[in-house]
Coordinates of C-alpha atoms in Angstrom, one line a residue:
X1 CA -168.3 -118.2 298.9
X2 CA -169.7 -114.8 299.6
X3 CA -172.7 -116.3 301.4
X4 CA -170.4 -118.4 303.5
X5 CA -168.5 -115.3 304.6
X6 CA -171.7 -113.6 305.4
X7 CA -173.0 -116.5 307.5
X8 CA -169.7 -116.7 309.3
X9 CA -169.8 -113.0 310.2
X10 CA -173.3 -113.3 311.5
X11 CA -172.4 -116.4 313.5
X12 CA -169.4 -114.7 315.0
X13 CA -171.5 -111.6 315.9
X14 CA -174.1 -113.8 317.7
X15 CA -171.5 -115.9 319.5
X16 CA -169.8 -112.8 320.7
X17 CA -173.0 -111.7 322.3
X18 CA -173.8 -115.1 323.8
X19 CA -170.3 -115.5 325.2
X20 CA -170.5 -112.1 327.0
X21 CA -171.8 -113.4 330.4
X22 CA -171.5 -112.1 334.0
X23 CA -170.8 -114.1 337.1
X24 CA -171.4 -111.4 339.8
X25 CA -174.7 -110.3 341.1
X26 CA -176.1 -106.8 341.2
X27 CA -178.7 -104.6 342.8
X28 CA -180.6 -101.5 341.6
X29 CA -181.8 -98.7 343.9
X30 CA -184.6 -96.7 342.3
X31 CA -187.4 -97.2 339.8
X32 CA -188.1 -93.9 338.1
X33 CA -188.8 -93.0 334.5
X34 CA -185.1 -92.4 333.8
X35 CA -184.2 -95.9 335.1
X36 CA -186.9 -97.6 333.1
X37 CA -186.2 -95.8 329.9
X38 CA -182.4 -95.7 329.8
X39 CA -180.8 -98.1 332.3
X40 CA -182.9 -101.1 332.8
X41 CA -183.1 -101.9 329.1
X42 CA -179.3 -102.0 329.0
X43 CA -179.1 -104.4 332.0
X44 CA -181.8 -106.6 330.3
X45 CA -180.0 -106.7 326.9
X46 CA -176.7 -107.6 328.6
X47 CA -178.5 -110.1 330.8
X48 CA -176.8 -108.7 333.9
X49 CA -177.7 -110.9 337.0
X50 CA -179.9 -108.4 338.9
X51 CA -180.8 -109.9 342.3
X52 CA -182.5 -106.9 344.0
X53 CA -184.5 -103.8 343.2
X54 CA -184.7 -101.5 346.1
X55 CA -187.5 -98.9 346.3
X56 CA -189.1 -96.8 349.1
X57 CA -192.7 -98.1 348.6
X58 CA -194.0 -101.5 349.7
X59 CA -196.7 -101.2 347.1
X60 CA -194.2 -100.6 344.4
X61 CA -192.0 -103.5 345.7
X62 CA -194.9 -105.9 345.2
X63 CA -195.6 -104.6 341.7
X64 CA -191.9 -105.0 340.8
X65 CA -191.9 -108.7 342.0
X66 CA -194.9 -109.3 339.8
X67 CA -193.4 -107.6 336.8
X68 CA -189.7 -108.7 337.1
X69 CA -189.7 -112.4 337.6
X70 CA -186.8 -113.8 339.7
X71 CA -185.8 -110.4 341.2
X72 CA -186.3 -109.6 344.8
X73 CA -187.9 -106.3 345.6
X74 CA -187.2 -104.7 348.9
X75 CA -187.7 -101.4 350.7
X76 CA -184.6 -102.0 352.9
X77 CA -181.2 -101.0 351.6
X78 CA -179.6 -103.1 354.3
X79 CA -181.0 -106.2 352.5
X80 CA -178.7 -105.3 349.6
X81 CA -175.7 -104.2 351.5
X82 CA -175.7 -107.2 353.8
X83 CA -175.8 -109.7 350.9
X84 CA -172.2 -110.8 350.1
X85 CA -173.3 -112.1 346.7
X86 CA -174.1 -108.6 345.5
X87 CA -170.9 -107.0 344.2
X88 CA -172.2 -103.9 342.4
X89 CA -175.0 -101.5 343.2
X90 CA -176.6 -99.1 340.6
X91 CA -178.4 -96.1 342.1
X92 CA -180.9 -93.8 340.3
X93 CA -183.1 -92.5 343.1
X94 CA -184.1 -89.0 344.1
X95 CA -181.1 -86.7 343.6
X96 CA -181.6 -85.4 347.2
X97 CA -181.0 -89.0 348.5
X98 CA -178.0 -89.8 346.4
X99 CA -175.3 -88.7 348.8
X100 CA -176.7 -90.7 351.6
X101 CA -177.2 -93.8 349.5
X102 CA -173.8 -93.5 347.9
X103 CA -172.2 -93.2 351.4
X104 CA -173.8 -96.4 352.6
X105 CA -172.9 -98.3 349.5
X106 CA -169.3 -97.2 349.5
X107 CA -168.9 -97.9 353.3
X108 CA -170.2 -101.5 352.6
X109 CA -167.3 -102.0 350.2
X110 CA -169.5 -102.7 347.2
X111 CA -168.9 -101.1 343.8
X112 CA -171.1 -98.2 343.0
X113 CA -172.7 -96.7 339.9
X114 CA -174.7 -93.6 340.8
X115 CA -176.7 -91.3 338.6
X116 CA -175.8 -87.6 338.6
X117 CA -175.7 -85.7 340.9
X118 CA -173.9 -88.1 343.4
X119 CA -173.8 -85.2 345.9
X120 CA -174.4 -81.5 346.2
X121 CA -171.0 -79.9 346.7
X122 CA -167.3 -80.5 346.3
X123 CA -167.0 -81.1 350.1
X124 CA -169.5 -84.0 349.8
X125 CA -167.6 -85.3 346.8
X126 CA -164.4 -85.4 348.7
X127 CA -166.2 -87.2 351.5
X128 CA -167.3 -89.9 349.1
X129 CA -163.8 -90.2 347.7
X130 CA -162.5 -90.7 351.2
X131 CA -165.1 -93.4 351.9
X132 CA -164.2 -95.2 348.8
X133 CA -160.5 -95.2 349.7
X134 CA -161.2 -96.3 353.3
X135 CA -163.5 -99.2 352.3
X136 CA -161.4 -100.1 349.2
X137 CA -164.5 -100.2 347.1
X138 CA -163.2 -101.2 343.6
X139 CA -165.4 -99.1 341.4
X140 CA -167.3 -95.8 342.0
X141 CA -168.8 -94.3 338.8
X142 CA -171.0 -91.3 338.2
X143 CA -173.8 -91.4 335.5
X144 CA -172.5 -88.7 333.2
X145 CA -173.3 -90.6 330.1
X146 CA -172.4 -87.9 327.6
X147 CA -168.7 -88.7 328.1
X148 CA -169.4 -92.2 326.7
X149 CA -171.4 -91.0 323.7
X150 CA -169.7 -92.0 320.4
X151 CA -169.9 -88.5 319.0
X152 CA -168.3 -87.0 322.1
X153 CA -165.5 -89.6 322.1
X154 CA -164.7 -88.8 318.5
X155 CA -164.7 -85.0 319.2
X156 CA -162.4 -85.4 322.1
X157 CA -159.9 -87.4 320.0
X158 CA -160.0 -84.9 317.2
X159 CA -159.5 -81.9 319.5
X160 CA -156.2 -83.4 320.8
X161 CA -154.5 -82.5 317.6
X162 CA -156.1 -79.1 317.2
X163 CA -155.1 -75.5 318.1
X164 CA -158.2 -74.4 320.0
X165 CA -159.7 -70.9 319.7
X166 CA -163.1 -70.7 321.4
X167 CA -166.4 -72.6 321.8
X168 CA -170.0 -71.9 322.5
X169 CA -172.4 -74.3 324.2
X170 CA -176.1 -74.1 324.5
X171 CA -178.4 -76.2 326.7
X172 CA -182.0 -75.1 326.4
X173 CA -185.1 -76.8 328.0
X174 CA -188.5 -76.0 329.3
X175 CA -189.4 -75.2 332.9
X176 CA -188.0 -77.5 335.6
X177 CA -190.1 -77.1 338.8
X178 CA -189.4 -80.6 340.2
X179 CA -185.8 -80.2 341.1
X180 CA -182.5 -78.2 341.1
X181 CA -181.8 -77.3 337.5
X182 CA -178.1 -76.6 338.2
X183 CA -177.4 -80.0 339.7
X184 CA -180.0 -82.1 337.9
X185 CA -179.8 -80.6 334.3
X186 CA -176.9 -78.2 333.9
X187 CA -174.4 -80.6 335.3
X188 CA -174.4 -82.3 331.8
X189 CA -173.3 -79.3 329.7
X190 CA -170.9 -78.0 332.4
X191 CA -169.3 -81.4 332.7
X192 CA -169.1 -81.7 328.9
X193 CA -167.1 -78.5 328.8
X194 CA -164.7 -79.5 331.7
X195 CA -164.2 -83.0 330.3
X196 CA -163.4 -81.8 326.8
X197 CA -161.3 -78.8 327.7
X198 CA -160.1 -79.3 331.2
X199 CA -160.5 -77.3 334.4
X200 CA -162.0 -73.8 334.1
X201 CA -162.5 -70.6 335.9
X202 CA -165.5 -68.4 335.5
X203 CA -164.6 -65.1 333.9
X204 CA -168.1 -63.8 334.2
X205 CA -171.7 -65.0 334.5
X206 CA -175.1 -63.5 334.2
X207 CA -178.3 -64.8 335.6
X208 CA -180.8 -63.9 333.0
X209 CA -183.8 -65.4 334.7
X210 CA -184.5 -67.9 337.4
X211 CA -182.3 -71.0 336.8
X212 CA -181.1 -69.4 333.5
X213 CA -177.5 -68.3 333.0
X214 CA -174.9 -67.2 330.5
X215 CA -171.3 -68.1 331.5
X216 CA -167.9 -67.2 330.1
X217 CA -165.3 -69.8 331.1
X218 CA -161.5 -69.8 330.6
X219 CA -159.7 -73.1 330.3
X220 CA -156.0 -73.6 329.9
X221 CA -156.1 -73.6 326.1
X222 CA -159.5 -72.2 325.2
X223 CA -162.2 -69.8 326.2
X224 CA -166.0 -70.4 325.8
X225 CA -169.5 -69.3 326.5
X226 CA -172.3 -71.5 327.9
X227 CA -176.0 -70.7 327.8
X228 CA -178.1 -72.6 330.3
X229 CA -181.8 -72.0 330.2
X230 CA -185.1 -73.4 331.2
X231 CA -186.9 -70.6 329.5
X232 CA -187.6 -72.6 326.3
X233 CA -189.8 -75.7 325.8
X234 CA -189.3 -79.4 326.3
X235 CA -190.7 -80.2 322.9
X236 CA -187.8 -78.4 321.3
X237 CA -185.2 -78.9 324.0
X238 CA -181.7 -78.9 322.6
X239 CA -178.0 -79.1 323.3
X240 CA -175.4 -77.9 320.8
X241 CA -171.7 -77.3 321.0
X242 CA -169.5 -75.5 318.4
X243 CA -165.8 -75.5 318.8
X244 CA -163.7 -73.2 316.7
X245 CA -160.1 -74.2 315.9
X246 CA -157.3 -72.9 313.6
X247 CA -158.2 -75.6 311.0
X248 CA -162.0 -75.2 311.2
X249 CA -165.1 -75.6 313.3
X250 CA -166.7 -78.7 314.9
X251 CA -170.4 -78.8 315.6
X252 CA -172.0 -81.3 317.9
X253 CA -175.8 -81.5 318.0
X254 CA -177.6 -83.5 320.7
X255 CA -174.8 -86.1 320.7
X256 CA -176.5 -87.4 317.6
X257 CA -174.4 -85.7 314.9
X258 CA -170.8 -84.4 314.8
X259 CA -169.6 -82.4 311.8
X260 CA -166.5 -80.5 310.8
X261 CA -166.3 -77.5 308.5
X262 CA -162.7 -76.8 307.4
X263 CA -161.5 -73.2 307.4
X264 CA -161.2 -71.7 303.9
X265 CA -157.8 -70.8 302.5
X266 CA -156.5 -67.3 302.9
X267 CA -154.1 -65.9 300.2
X268 CA -152.3 -62.7 301.0
X269 CA -154.8 -62.0 303.7
X270 CA -157.7 -62.4 301.3
X271 CA -160.2 -65.3 302.0
X272 CA -160.7 -67.1 298.7
X273 CA -164.3 -67.8 299.5
X274 CA -165.0 -64.1 299.0
X275 CA -163.7 -64.4 295.5
X276 CA -166.0 -67.3 295.0
X277 CA -163.0 -69.6 294.3
X278 CA -163.6 -72.0 297.1
X279 CA -166.5 -74.3 298.0
X280 CA -167.4 -74.9 301.6
X281 CA -167.4 -78.6 302.5
X282 CA -168.9 -80.4 305.5
X283 CA -167.3 -83.6 306.9
X284 CA -169.7 -85.7 308.9
X285 CA -167.7 -87.5 311.6
X286 CA -170.7 -89.1 313.2
X287 CA -174.4 -89.3 312.3
X288 CA -177.2 -91.2 313.9
X289 CA -178.6 -93.6 311.3
X290 CA -182.3 -93.9 311.9
X291 CA -182.8 -96.4 309.2
X292 CA -181.4 -99.7 310.6
X293 CA -182.9 -100.7 314.0
X294 CA -179.6 -101.8 315.5
X295 CA -178.1 -101.3 319.0
X296 CA -175.7 -98.7 317.6
X297 CA -178.6 -96.7 316.2
X298 CA -180.6 -96.7 319.4
X299 CA -180.7 -93.4 321.3
X300 CA -179.7 -95.3 324.5
X301 CA -176.4 -96.1 322.6
X302 CA -175.8 -92.8 320.9
X303 CA -176.4 -90.9 324.1
X304 CA -173.9 -93.0 326.0
X305 CA -176.1 -94.9 328.4
X306 CA -175.3 -98.3 326.9
X307 CA -171.5 -97.7 327.1
X308 CA -171.5 -96.4 330.7
X309 CA -173.6 -99.3 332.1
X310 CA -171.6 -101.9 330.3
X311 CA -168.3 -100.2 331.4
X312 CA -169.4 -100.4 335.1
X313 CA -170.4 -104.0 334.9
X314 CA -167.2 -105.0 333.0
X315 CA -165.2 -103.1 335.6
X316 CA -166.9 -104.9 338.5
X317 CA -166.3 -108.2 336.7
X318 CA -162.6 -107.5 336.3
X319 CA -162.9 -107.3 332.5
X320 CA -161.3 -104.7 330.3
X321 CA -163.1 -101.4 331.0
X322 CA -162.2 -97.7 330.4
X323 CA -163.8 -95.9 333.4
X324 CA -163.9 -92.2 332.6
X325 CA -166.5 -91.1 335.1
X326 CA -164.9 -91.9 338.5
X327 CA -165.6 -89.7 341.5
X328 CA -162.3 -87.8 341.2
X329 CA -163.1 -86.7 337.6
X330 CA -166.2 -84.9 338.7
X331 CA -164.4 -82.3 340.9
X332 CA -163.8 -79.6 338.2
X333 CA -167.5 -79.7 337.3
X334 CA -168.8 -79.5 340.9
X335 CA -166.3 -76.6 341.6
X336 CA -168.0 -74.6 338.8
X337 CA -171.5 -75.4 340.1
X338 CA -170.4 -74.5 343.7
X339 CA -169.2 -71.1 342.4
X340 CA -172.4 -70.4 340.5
X341 CA -174.6 -71.4 343.5
X342 CA -172.5 -69.0 345.6

């Protein structure tokens, strides 16, 4: 009897995957390390019908056609935009080219998924929003995958019922000579703060080194400090967030672990922990299990890449999808970056 139930569960799980099919066709613009590591594997697992890969090099296009059987490689974006069969376009090219590519995709009326940053200012963002409205492009999503990370989703739900006090967020990496650290890297922690806590104003900020800052932000219900730095090393790069509330403290580490430490009881103004009467406990709300090699334990999933790509494809297909990274939602983040850039 138990074995029958086990077999039935496994069969249902397999059938659910096999029945999840897609009828539209898609194109991908870009073929960098980020795409190959985090986005293409999701498309392959979901078996999304990818018709085109668009790159800037003829040489790379020929290599792509040899590597990816059945996919057309092109150096002409017009080939993609003029093909009526293509309903959705995913873009992960050079950040400096994103605004131009996004503009053309939206003007064509196709749905767009574009990696961050989609543009370089609030004015450009508003221009993209206007293009989407004018062309009636159904979906326009930005690749801010941390919003889709399971640990972040849990934290956001838990904070809704909390009385917030303050937070501190740290984003530390090594040197970043190949691009704009504010738009390419720091957009993630700044966006995490605005998505969790809402719009913010900069109370103060200090540039401690080139591309390294300490910010103090004031949101409607909470204040926080953010440390952004490329003065550390990539081998020990880290992002951490601690949120202090009336009931205790939440700690998010790398989107891989979320824990909660309840506040100790105070009697007549005296914290009982000082009397050695209480024991501090830690509640783990989410932890990356590295033991079982399942999709849910893959870093592509825990970091939110799997959920954001599948959300985009499901939205294009007209299936149930909770899009939480539309263009409009990026405005509070870009406003802060605009202010820092002066």
